[in-house]
Coordinates of C-alpha atoms in Angstrom, one line a residue:
M1 CA 35.2 -34.7 -38.0
K2 CA 31.7 -34.3 -39.8
N3 CA 33.4 -36.1 -42.8
N4 CA 34.4 -39.2 -40.5
L5 CA 30.8 -38.7 -39.0
I6 CA 28.8 -39.1 -42.3
L7 CA 31.4 -41.8 -43.7
N8 CA 31.0 -43.8 -40.1
S9 CA 27.5 -43.3 -39.9
T10 CA 26.8 -44.3 -43.9
K11 CA 29.1 -47.5 -43.2
I12 CA 26.9 -48.7 -39.9
C13 CA 23.6 -48.6 -42.3
F14 CA 25.2 -50.6 -45.5
K15 CA 26.2 -53.0 -42.3
T16 CA 22.7 -52.7 -40.3
C17 CA 20.3 -53.0 -43.0
P18 CA 22.1 -52.9 -47.0
F19 CA 19.2 -53.5 -48.5
D20 CA 17.0 -51.0 -47.1
S21 CA 20.7 -48.5 -47.7
V22 CA 20.5 -49.7 -51.2
M23 CA 16.7 -48.7 -51.8
L24 CA 16.9 -45.5 -50.2
I25 CA 19.7 -44.3 -53.0
F26 CA 17.7 -45.9 -55.6
A27 CA 14.5 -44.3 -55.1
S28 CA 15.7 -40.6 -53.7
A29 CA 17.5 -40.8 -56.9
L30 CA 14.4 -41.2 -58.9
I31 CA 12.0 -39.2 -57.1
S32 CA 15.0 -36.1 -58.1
V33 CA 15.1 -36.5 -61.3
F34 CA 11.1 -36.7 -62.0
P35 CA 10.9 -33.5 -62.6
A36 CA 13.2 -33.4 -65.4
I37 CA 11.2 -36.2 -67.2
V38 CA 8.1 -34.1 -66.5
L39 CA 9.6 -31.1 -68.2
L40 CA 10.7 -33.4 -70.9
V41 CA 6.6 -34.9 -71.5
Y42 CA 5.5 -31.8 -71.1
N43 CA 7.8 -29.7 -73.4
N44 CA 6.9 -32.1 -76.5
L45 CA 3.1 -31.6 -75.3
I46 CA 2.9 -28.3 -76.2
K47 CA 5.5 -28.9 -79.4
N48 CA 2.5 -31.4 -80.6
I49 CA -0.4 -30.1 -79.4
N50 CA -1.7 -29.4 -82.9
T51 CA -1.2 -33.5 -83.4
L52 CA -4.3 -34.7 -81.6
S53 CA -3.3 -38.7 -81.0
L54 CA 0.3 -37.8 -80.2
A55 CA -0.7 -35.0 -78.2
C56 CA -3.7 -37.0 -76.1
V57 CA -0.7 -40.1 -75.8
L58 CA 1.9 -36.9 -74.5
A59 CA -0.9 -35.6 -71.9
F60 CA -2.2 -39.3 -70.7
L61 CA 2.0 -39.7 -70.2
Y62 CA 2.4 -36.6 -68.5
C63 CA -0.3 -37.1 -65.9
F64 CA 0.4 -40.7 -65.6
V65 CA 4.5 -39.3 -64.5
L66 CA 2.8 -36.7 -62.2
F67 CA 0.8 -39.3 -60.4
A68 CA 3.5 -42.0 -60.6
R69 CA 5.9 -39.1 -58.9
K70 CA 3.4 -39.0 -56.4
V71 CA 2.5 -42.8 -55.7
I72 CA 6.3 -43.5 -55.3
Y73 CA 7.0 -40.6 -53.4
N74 CA 4.4 -41.1 -50.7
Y75 CA 4.8 -44.9 -50.3
H76 CA 8.2 -44.4 -50.2
N77 CA 9.0 -41.6 -48.2
H78 CA 5.9 -41.8 -45.7
Y79 CA 4.9 -45.3 -45.9
Y80 CA 8.0 -47.8 -46.4
L81 CA 10.7 -45.6 -44.8
N82 CA 9.0 -44.2 -41.6
Y83 CA 7.3 -48.0 -41.0
K84 CA 9.6 -50.2 -42.2
T85 CA 13.5 -49.3 -42.6
L86 CA 13.3 -47.1 -40.0
L87 CA 12.1 -49.4 -37.3
R88 CA 13.9 -52.5 -38.8
F89 CA 17.3 -50.0 -38.8
E90 CA 16.0 -49.0 -35.1
K91 CA 15.9 -52.6 -33.8
R92 CA 19.3 -53.4 -35.6
I93 CA 21.1 -51.0 -34.2
K94 CA 19.9 -51.5 -30.3
R95 CA 21.2 -55.1 -30.8
L96 CA 25.1 -54.0 -32.6
F97 CA 24.8 -50.9 -29.2
F98 CA 23.8 -54.0 -26.8
D99 CA 27.0 -56.2 -28.5
I100 CA 29.2 -52.8 -28.2
C101 CA 27.9 -52.7 -24.5
S102 CA 28.7 -56.5 -23.5
D103 CA 32.3 -55.6 -24.4
L104 CA 32.6 -53.1 -21.3
S105 CA 34.7 -54.1 -18.6
Y106 CA 33.4 -54.4 -15.7
E107 CA 35.3 -51.3 -14.4
S108 CA 33.9 -48.9 -17.0
Y109 CA 30.7 -49.1 -14.8
L110 CA 32.2 -47.8 -11.7
Y111 CA 32.8 -44.4 -13.7
P112 CA 29.6 -42.2 -13.8
E113 CA 30.4 -40.4 -16.5
I114 CA 30.2 -44.0 -19.0
I115 CA 27.3 -44.7 -17.7
N116 CA 25.9 -40.9 -18.6
Q117 CA 27.5 -41.9 -21.8
T118 CA 26.1 -45.1 -22.7
R119 CA 22.6 -43.1 -22.0
R120 CA 23.5 -40.5 -24.5
A121 CA 24.5 -43.1 -27.0
Q122 CA 21.9 -45.3 -27.2
N123 CA 19.2 -42.3 -27.6
A124 CA 21.7 -40.9 -30.6
S125 CA 22.4 -44.3 -31.8
I126 CA 18.8 -43.9 -33.6
N127 CA 19.3 -40.8 -35.3
I128 CA 22.4 -42.4 -37.5
F129 CA 19.8 -43.7 -40.7
R130 CA 18.3 -40.2 -40.2
L131 CA 21.9 -38.7 -41.0
Y132 CA 22.3 -41.6 -43.9
Q133 CA 19.2 -40.2 -45.4
I134 CA 20.0 -36.9 -45.1
I135 CA 22.9 -37.4 -47.3
V136 CA 21.2 -39.5 -49.8
E137 CA 18.6 -36.6 -49.9
I138 CA 21.3 -34.0 -50.6
F139 CA 23.2 -36.1 -53.6
A140 CA 19.9 -36.3 -55.2
S141 CA 19.0 -33.3 -55.3
V142 CA 22.2 -32.5 -56.6
V143 CA 21.4 -34.8 -59.3
G144 CA 17.8 -33.1 -59.9
I145 CA 20.0 -29.9 -60.6
I146 CA 22.0 -31.7 -63.2
A147 CA 18.8 -33.1 -64.8
I148 CA 17.0 -29.9 -65.1
G149 CA 19.7 -27.8 -65.5
T150 CA 21.0 -29.8 -68.9
S151 CA 17.4 -29.1 -70.3
I152 CA 18.0 -25.4 -70.1
V153 CA 21.8 -25.5 -71.4
T154 CA 20.2 -27.6 -74.4
I155 CA 17.9 -24.6 -75.2
D156 CA 20.4 -21.5 -75.2
L157 CA 24.2 -21.1 -73.4
S158 CA 23.5 -17.5 -72.1
L159 CA 20.7 -19.0 -69.9
I160 CA 23.6 -20.2 -67.6
L161 CA 24.7 -16.6 -66.4
F162 CA 21.0 -16.1 -65.4
L163 CA 20.7 -19.1 -63.6
V164 CA 23.5 -18.9 -61.6
L165 CA 22.6 -15.3 -60.4
T166 CA 19.0 -17.2 -59.7
I167 CA 20.5 -19.5 -57.4
I168 CA 23.7 -18.0 -56.0
S169 CA 21.1 -15.8 -53.6
P170 CA 19.5 -18.4 -52.0
V171 CA 23.1 -20.6 -51.8
I172 CA 24.3 -17.2 -49.6
D173 CA 21.3 -17.2 -48.0
N174 CA 21.0 -20.2 -46.4
V175 CA 24.9 -20.7 -45.7
Y176 CA 24.4 -17.2 -43.6
K177 CA 21.8 -18.9 -41.9
I178 CA 23.6 -21.8 -41.1
I179 CA 27.1 -19.6 -39.7
Q180 CA 24.3 -17.5 -37.5
K181 CA 23.4 -20.7 -36.5
K182 CA 26.3 -22.0 -35.3
Y183 CA 27.1 -19.3 -33.8
L184 CA 24.1 -18.9 -31.5
L185 CA 25.0 -22.2 -31.0
Y186 CA 28.1 -22.4 -29.3
H187 CA 28.6 -18.5 -28.1
N188 CA 25.4 -19.2 -26.1
T189 CA 25.8 -22.6 -24.6
Q190 CA 27.7 -21.4 -21.5
L191 CA 24.5 -18.4 -20.8
E192 CA 22.0 -21.3 -20.8
K193 CA 23.4 -23.2 -19.1
E194 CA 23.7 -21.0 -16.7
E195 CA 19.8 -20.2 -17.1
Q196 CA 18.9 -23.5 -16.7
V197 CA 20.7 -23.4 -13.0
F198 CA 18.9 -20.1 -12.1
S199 CA 15.8 -21.2 -13.3
K200 CA 15.9 -24.3 -11.7
L201 CA 16.6 -22.7 -8.3
L202 CA 13.6 -20.6 -9.0
T203 CA 11.2 -23.6 -9.9
K204 CA 12.1 -26.4 -7.2
S205 CA 11.1 -26.4 -3.7
D206 CA 13.9 -27.6 -2.4
F207 CA 15.9 -24.5 -3.7
L208 CA 12.8 -22.4 -3.3
K209 CA 12.2 -22.8 -0.5
E210 CA 15.6 -21.8 1.3
I211 CA 15.7 -18.7 -1.3
I212 CA 12.4 -17.7 -0.2
E213 CA 13.5 -17.9 3.9
L214 CA 16.7 -16.1 3.3
N215 CA 15.0 -13.4 1.4
A216 CA 17.1 -13.9 -1.7
F217 CA 14.4 -14.2 -4.7
S218 CA 14.8 -11.0 -6.0
F219 CA 18.8 -11.4 -6.0
I220 CA 18.5 -14.9 -7.8
H221 CA 15.8 -14.0 -10.1
N222 CA 17.6 -10.5 -11.2
K223 CA 20.4 -12.7 -11.9
W224 CA 18.2 -15.0 -14.3
L225 CA 16.9 -11.9 -15.7
N226 CA 20.3 -10.7 -16.8
I227 CA 20.9 -14.3 -18.1
Q228 CA 17.9 -14.3 -19.8
N229 CA 18.6 -10.7 -21.1
K230 CA 21.7 -11.3 -22.4
I231 CA 20.6 -14.5 -24.6
I232 CA 17.8 -12.6 -26.0
K233 CA 20.1 -9.5 -27.4
E234 CA 22.2 -12.0 -28.7
K235 CA 19.0 -13.8 -30.8
V236 CA 17.4 -10.4 -31.4
V237 CA 21.4 -9.5 -32.9
S238 CA 21.5 -12.8 -35.2
E239 CA 17.8 -12.3 -36.4
K240 CA 18.6 -8.7 -37.6
K241 CA 21.4 -9.8 -39.2
I242 CA 20.0 -12.9 -41.0
A243 CA 17.0 -10.5 -41.9
L244 CA 19.1 -7.8 -43.9
V245 CA 20.8 -10.7 -45.5
S246 CA 18.3 -12.1 -46.3
F247 CA 16.7 -9.0 -47.5
F248 CA 19.7 -8.1 -49.8
M249 CA 19.8 -11.6 -51.2
S250 CA 15.8 -11.4 -52.2
V251 CA 16.5 -8.0 -54.3
V252 CA 19.3 -9.9 -55.7
R253 CA 17.4 -12.9 -56.5
I254 CA 14.1 -11.1 -57.7
A255 CA 16.7 -8.8 -60.3
A256 CA 17.9 -12.2 -61.7
T257 CA 14.7 -13.9 -61.7
S258 CA 13.5 -10.6 -63.6
A259 CA 16.4 -10.5 -65.9
A260 CA 16.2 -14.0 -66.9
Y261 CA 12.5 -13.9 -67.6
Y262 CA 12.9 -10.4 -70.0
S263 CA 15.4 -12.5 -71.7
V264 CA 13.4 -15.7 -72.1
T265 CA 10.4 -12.9 -73.3
K266 CA 12.6 -11.5 -75.8
M267 CA 13.6 -14.5 -76.9
F268 CA 10.4 -15.5 -77.6
I269 CA 9.2 -12.9 -79.5
N270 CA 12.2 -13.2 -81.5
A271 CA 11.1 -16.5 -82.5
K272 CA 14.7 -17.9 -80.9
I273 CA 12.4 -20.1 -79.0
N274 CA 8.9 -21.4 -79.1
I275 CA 6.2 -21.9 -76.7
A276 CA 7.3 -25.0 -75.4
E277 CA 11.2 -24.2 -75.1
F278 CA 9.5 -20.9 -73.1
S279 CA 7.1 -22.8 -70.7
M280 CA 10.0 -25.1 -69.6
I281 CA 12.2 -22.5 -69.5
I282 CA 10.2 -20.6 -66.8
M283 CA 9.1 -23.6 -64.9
T284 CA 12.7 -25.1 -64.8
F285 CA 13.9 -21.8 -62.6
S286 CA 11.1 -22.1 -60.5
Q287 CA 12.2 -25.9 -60.2
I288 CA 15.6 -25.2 -59.5
T289 CA 14.6 -22.6 -56.8
Q290 CA 12.5 -25.3 -54.7
I291 CA 15.5 -27.5 -55.2
F292 CA 17.7 -25.3 -54.1
N293 CA 16.1 -24.3 -51.1
Q294 CA 15.6 -27.7 -49.7
I295 CA 19.5 -28.3 -50.4
F296 CA 20.1 -26.0 -48.0
S297 CA 17.3 -27.2 -45.4
L298 CA 18.9 -30.6 -45.5
F299 CA 22.6 -28.7 -44.8
G300 CA 20.8 -27.5 -41.7
N301 CA 19.1 -30.8 -40.9
L302 CA 22.8 -32.7 -41.2
S303 CA 24.1 -29.9 -38.6
E304 CA 21.5 -30.7 -36.5
F305 CA 22.1 -34.8 -37.5
T306 CA 26.0 -34.9 -36.8
I307 CA 25.9 -33.3 -33.4
M308 CA 23.0 -35.8 -32.3
V309 CA 25.0 -38.5 -33.7
T310 CA 28.3 -37.2 -32.0
P311 CA 27.7 -39.3 -28.3
F312 CA 26.9 -42.6 -30.2
F313 CA 30.6 -42.4 -31.9
D314 CA 32.5 -40.9 -29.3
F315 CA 31.4 -43.6 -26.7
I316 CA 32.4 -46.2 -28.9
K317 CA 36.0 -44.7 -29.8
K318 CA 36.5 -44.3 -25.8
I319 CA 35.0 -47.9 -25.3
K320 CA 37.9 -49.2 -27.7
D321 CA 40.4 -46.9 -25.5
K322 CA 39.2 -48.2 -22.0
N323 CA 39.4 -51.7 -23.2
I324 CA 43.1 -52.4 -24.3
K325 CA 44.2 -54.5 -21.5
D326 CA 47.7 -55.1 -20.7
E327 CA 47.1 -58.9 -18.9
Q328 CA 50.7 -60.7 -19.4
E329 CA 49.8 -64.7 -19.4
C330 CA 51.1 -67.1 -17.2
D331 CA 51.1 -70.9 -16.8
N332 CA 48.9 -72.5 -14.2
T333 CA 48.7 -70.0 -11.6
I334 CA 47.8 -66.2 -11.0
A335 CA 50.4 -64.1 -9.8
L336 CA 49.8 -60.4 -8.7
N337 CA 53.1 -58.1 -8.5
N338 CA 52.9 -55.3 -6.3
V339 CA 49.2 -54.4 -7.1
S340 CA 47.8 -51.9 -5.5
F341 CA 44.0 -50.9 -6.7
K342 CA 42.4 -46.6 -6.1
Y343 CA 38.6 -46.4 -7.2
P344 CA 37.3 -43.7 -9.7
N345 CA 37.6 -40.2 -8.0
S346 CA 38.6 -41.9 -4.6
D347 CA 42.2 -40.6 -2.8
V348 CA 42.0 -43.9 -1.2
W349 CA 43.9 -46.9 -2.3
A350 CA 41.0 -49.9 -1.9
L351 CA 44.4 -52.1 -2.7
K352 CA 47.8 -51.4 -1.2
D353 CA 51.3 -53.0 -2.6
I354 CA 49.4 -56.6 -3.2
N355 CA 52.1 -60.0 -4.0
L356 CA 50.3 -63.2 -4.2
I357 CA 50.7 -66.1 -6.1
I358 CA 47.6 -68.6 -6.1
K359 CA 48.3 -71.7 -8.3
E360 CA 46.0 -73.9 -10.4
G361 CA 43.6 -76.2 -8.3
E362 CA 43.7 -74.3 -4.9
L363 CA 41.1 -73.7 -2.7
V364 CA 42.0 -70.1 -0.8
S365 CA 39.8 -68.2 1.3
I366 CA 40.1 -64.1 1.5
V367 CA 38.9 -63.2 4.7
G368 CA 39.0 -59.6 7.0
E369 CA 36.7 -57.3 8.8
N370 CA 33.8 -55.5 6.0
G371 CA 35.7 -52.6 4.0
S372 CA 38.9 -54.5 4.3
G373 CA 39.3 -54.6 0.4
K374 CA 38.1 -58.7 0.2
T375 CA 35.5 -58.1 -3.0
T376 CA 38.1 -55.6 -4.6
L377 CA 41.1 -58.0 -4.5
A378 CA 38.4 -61.2 -5.6
N379 CA 37.4 -58.2 -8.5
V380 CA 41.3 -58.0 -9.9
L381 CA 41.5 -62.0 -9.3
M382 CA 38.4 -61.9 -12.1
G383 CA 39.8 -59.2 -14.8
F384 CA 37.1 -57.3 -13.8
L385 CA 39.4 -54.2 -12.5
T386 CA 42.8 -52.9 -13.8
P387 CA 45.0 -52.8 -11.1
T388 CA 46.1 -49.0 -10.9
E389 CA 49.8 -50.2 -10.1
G390 CA 51.4 -53.3 -10.7
T391 CA 50.2 -56.1 -12.9
I392 CA 48.8 -59.8 -13.0
S393 CA 48.7 -62.4 -14.7
N394 CA 46.4 -65.6 -14.8
F395 CA 46.2 -68.7 -16.4
V396 CA 42.4 -67.4 -17.2
F397 CA 43.6 -65.1 -19.2
N398 CA 45.5 -67.6 -21.8
N399 CA 42.7 -68.2 -23.2
G400 CA 42.1 -64.8 -24.9
K401 CA 40.1 -61.5 -23.5
D402 CA 36.7 -62.9 -25.6
T403 CA 36.7 -66.2 -24.1
I404 CA 38.2 -65.2 -20.5
Y405 CA 34.4 -65.1 -19.1
D406 CA 33.9 -68.9 -20.5
D407 CA 36.3 -70.0 -18.3
L408 CA 36.0 -68.5 -15.4
S409 CA 32.5 -68.8 -12.7
L410 CA 31.3 -66.3 -10.3
I411 CA 28.5 -66.5 -7.1
P412 CA 28.5 -62.8 -6.6
Q413 CA 27.4 -61.0 -3.0
D414 CA 25.3 -58.6 -5.2
F415 CA 22.9 -60.9 -7.4
N416 CA 20.3 -60.5 -9.9
C417 CA 17.0 -62.8 -10.6
Y418 CA 15.7 -61.9 -14.1
S419 CA 12.4 -61.8 -15.4
T420 CA 12.6 -65.5 -17.1
S421 CA 12.1 -68.8 -15.8
I422 CA 13.9 -70.4 -12.9
I423 CA 16.3 -72.6 -15.7
N424 CA 16.9 -69.9 -17.5
N425 CA 17.7 -67.7 -14.4
I426 CA 20.3 -71.0 -13.5
T427 CA 21.7 -71.7 -16.8
F428 CA 20.7 -69.0 -19.0
G429 CA 19.8 -70.6 -22.2
G430 CA 22.4 -73.9 -21.4
V431 CA 21.4 -77.6 -21.7
I432 CA 21.2 -79.3 -18.0
P433 CA 20.2 -83.1 -17.5
D434 CA 16.5 -83.2 -15.6
Y435 CA 18.4 -85.3 -12.9
E436 CA 21.2 -83.4 -12.6
I437 CA 18.8 -80.3 -11.6
S438 CA 16.4 -82.2 -9.5
D439 CA 19.9 -83.3 -7.4
M440 CA 21.1 -79.6 -7.1
L441 CA 17.9 -78.5 -5.9
K442 CA 17.8 -81.2 -3.5
T443 CA 21.1 -80.7 -2.3
F444 CA 20.2 -77.2 -1.4
G445 CA 16.3 -77.9 -0.2
M446 CA 15.0 -76.2 -2.9
T447 CA 12.6 -79.3 -3.9
E448 CA 9.6 -76.6 -4.2
L449 CA 11.0 -75.3 -6.7
Q450 CA 10.8 -78.6 -8.9
D451 CA 7.4 -78.4 -10.7
K452 CA 7.8 -74.0 -11.4
L453 CA 11.0 -74.4 -13.2
F454 CA 9.6 -72.9 -16.2
D455 CA 7.2 -70.4 -14.2
D456 CA 8.2 -66.9 -14.7
Y457 CA 10.3 -64.7 -11.9
G458 CA 8.8 -61.4 -10.9
L459 CA 5.2 -60.9 -9.7
E460 CA 4.7 -57.9 -12.4
F461 CA 4.9 -60.2 -15.1
G462 CA 2.5 -63.1 -13.9
G463 CA 5.7 -64.9 -12.4
I464 CA 6.5 -66.3 -8.8
D465 CA 8.4 -64.5 -6.2
L466 CA 11.1 -65.6 -4.1
S467 CA 12.5 -65.3 -0.5
G468 CA 16.4 -63.8 0.0
G469 CA 17.9 -67.0 0.5
Q470 CA 16.0 -69.1 -2.7
K471 CA 17.7 -65.9 -4.7
Q472 CA 20.9 -66.6 -3.6
K473 CA 20.6 -70.6 -3.7
I474 CA 20.0 -69.5 -7.4
A475 CA 23.1 -67.5 -7.3
I476 CA 25.0 -70.3 -6.3
L477 CA 23.7 -72.9 -8.3
R478 CA 24.2 -70.4 -11.5
G479 CA 27.9 -70.2 -10.5
M480 CA 28.0 -74.2 -9.8
H481 CA 26.1 -75.1 -13.0
K482 CA 28.8 -73.5 -14.9
K483 CA 31.7 -75.7 -15.5
C484 CA 35.5 -73.6 -15.0
A485 CA 39.0 -73.7 -14.1
L486 CA 38.2 -71.0 -11.7
L487 CA 35.2 -70.4 -9.5
I488 CA 35.1 -67.0 -7.7
C489 CA 32.6 -66.9 -4.7
D490 CA 31.6 -63.5 -2.8
E491 CA 30.1 -64.2 0.6
P492 CA 28.4 -66.8 -1.2
T493 CA 26.7 -67.7 2.0
S494 CA 25.1 -64.2 3.5
A495 CA 21.2 -64.8 3.1
I496 CA 21.4 -68.5 3.9
D497 CA 20.7 -70.2 7.5
P498 CA 24.1 -72.5 8.9
I499 CA 22.5 -75.9 8.3
Q500 CA 22.6 -75.1 4.6
E501 CA 25.8 -73.6 4.6
G502 CA 27.2 -76.1 5.8
I503 CA 25.8 -78.2 3.0
I504 CA 27.0 -75.4 0.3
N505 CA 30.1 -75.4 1.7
Q506 CA 30.8 -78.7 0.8
Q507 CA 29.4 -78.3 -2.7
L508 CA 32.2 -75.6 -2.8
L509 CA 34.8 -78.2 -1.2
N510 CA 34.2 -80.7 -3.9
I511 CA 34.4 -77.8 -6.6
S512 CA 37.9 -76.7 -5.7
K513 CA 39.0 -80.6 -5.8
K514 CA 38.8 -80.3 -9.6
N515 CA 39.1 -76.5 -10.0
T516 CA 40.8 -73.7 -8.7
A517 CA 38.5 -71.8 -6.0
I518 CA 38.0 -68.4 -4.4
I519 CA 36.3 -68.0 -1.5
V520 CA 35.7 -64.3 -0.2
S521 CA 33.7 -64.0 3.5
H522 CA 33.5 -63.1 6.7
R523 CA 32.6 -66.4 7.5
L524 CA 35.8 -68.8 8.3
A525 CA 33.6 -72.3 7.9
L526 CA 35.8 -72.9 4.7
S527 CA 38.8 -71.5 5.3
K528 CA 39.3 -74.2 8.3
I529 CA 40.2 -76.5 4.9
S530 CA 41.3 -74.0 2.4
D531 CA 44.9 -74.6 1.2
K532 CA 45.6 -70.9 1.7
I533 CA 43.8 -68.3 3.4
I534 CA 44.8 -64.0 2.6
V535 CA 44.1 -62.4 5.6
L536 CA 43.4 -58.5 4.0
S537 CA 43.3 -55.0 6.5
D538 CA 42.9 -51.7 5.3
G539 CA 43.5 -53.2 1.5
K540 CA 47.2 -54.8 2.7
I541 CA 47.6 -58.7 3.2
V542 CA 48.3 -58.7 6.4
E543 CA 48.8 -62.6 7.2
I544 CA 49.1 -65.4 4.8
G545 CA 48.9 -68.9 4.9
R546 CA 47.6 -72.4 6.7
H547 CA 44.4 -72.3 9.5
N548 CA 46.8 -73.8 12.1
D549 CA 50.1 -72.0 10.7
L550 CA 47.7 -68.7 11.0
L551 CA 46.1 -69.7 14.4
K552 CA 49.7 -69.9 16.1
K553 CA 50.6 -66.4 15.6
K554 CA 47.6 -65.2 17.5
G555 CA 47.3 -62.1 14.3
V556 CA 44.2 -60.8 13.0
Y557 CA 43.2 -64.2 11.9
S558 CA 43.6 -65.8 15.3
K559 CA 41.0 -63.2 16.5
L560 CA 38.4 -63.6 13.7
W561 CA 38.1 -67.3 14.1
K562 CA 37.9 -67.2 18.4
S563 CA 35.0 -64.2 17.3
Q564 CA 33.2 -67.2 15.4
S565 CA 34.6 -70.3 17.3
L566 CA 31.2 -71.4 18.4
L567 CA 29.6 -71.5 15.2
Y568 CA 32.1 -74.0 14.1
K569 CA 32.6 -76.0 17.5
N570 CA 31.7 -78.9 16.4
D571 CA 33.8 -78.7 13.1

């Protein structure tokens, strides 16, 4: 699992910031070999200390290498990485994340866990480059150890044993710390959750008032105290084990280092190595110990960051699995076969046993009382909701999943106006001739907006405000502006006065002559001229037919029509 996270994080970094990803490898590798270069220059400086001119050159070179290392390290790690690379990556990973979210189906937003996972995934995404950075730094540190260790091996092979003994103690020490950290992380998770619950009870006013009234404060407090004591006890036991192992490993490290220094000193006294080699060996042991401590610190960070980025990749996997649909293609019809639908975490069928065929070019009205399932059926017809049972085929789906919304236009019951210009709220960047937009505004009685088309919506942004009716008219303009094979309107005139409703209905009728139109409404103005009326009750189709035929049945539709007939007595 961890290997997959590391590999996927690396892929994303190269995909979003290829240049910065390569630069990180190059800069980290360069910084890691600087200690070996410093040792090499220092060794030659000591060897040639008696040659004044050469010693001066080497001394200057030694200072220059130290200075260059400091400059490169500070520039790359403190400036370039933090203020260029990470900011650039954060911008691009957000774009990638938003692209992923745009592939989410409408149905996904019905699941609270998907919404929560979306938030967690977005927070996790910014840690991906940090994880990649840790991987690169571990790799660079290993390169540095190899470069430094090679210089010792060329002097005396027997020093390898002391080098291994010096290294093995911090290795074991850090590995044991990581093991204990993971143990506490998984072992105390449930206890910490319980502690947070009881802590919330003792600090939230809503709970605390009732607890005091019930005289249950001492009971709740003791529960919290017992859990807290268990957590502390586990941490103390773990810290004691870590301290014991660290002490033993420190003894081993000191013994190994002392033995190494004794052996090196003996070799120097016996003239087996010169002063330059003696100094370089001492410095090498110190450098390698520091690098190994750095590596295991990085491994600790690696464990933390793999946990932190996990929600991002879990989210992507779940979205890919959820967005696999089994829509059936058909020719020039929308067909529902034994379709039933139930919302998440609900035992009630919102739709039950729906069998329906809508031909291309038909004007269809879906009517019924509030809560009868009209909006749910519209969402199923649009492919926003996947039937719990049964199948749906739609001629719009023939173009493929990626283009379904290009051939579908929606005037929703719940609509939004966005913090951009009025014209962009209608077209969303599309091109529309000035005369056409002027005609549309005139038709819908919104000529007052003619001179404000390029003003932003929203008082908080210094823009203009709109009434509820104006907002709905913009939503209608938005749907009508988009030339599509299928138009679905869900309560399109709920906030509009009857006079304007008649104008809008005429426009919808004109559109339906060229395209398939489905009107969902509790108002029956358009149903009179619809090719097909679908009457819903409790999620089931109870009647289907044309206006006059349904009136003759004297059923549900007839009752609905009579209750509204006064509104349409002039039609």
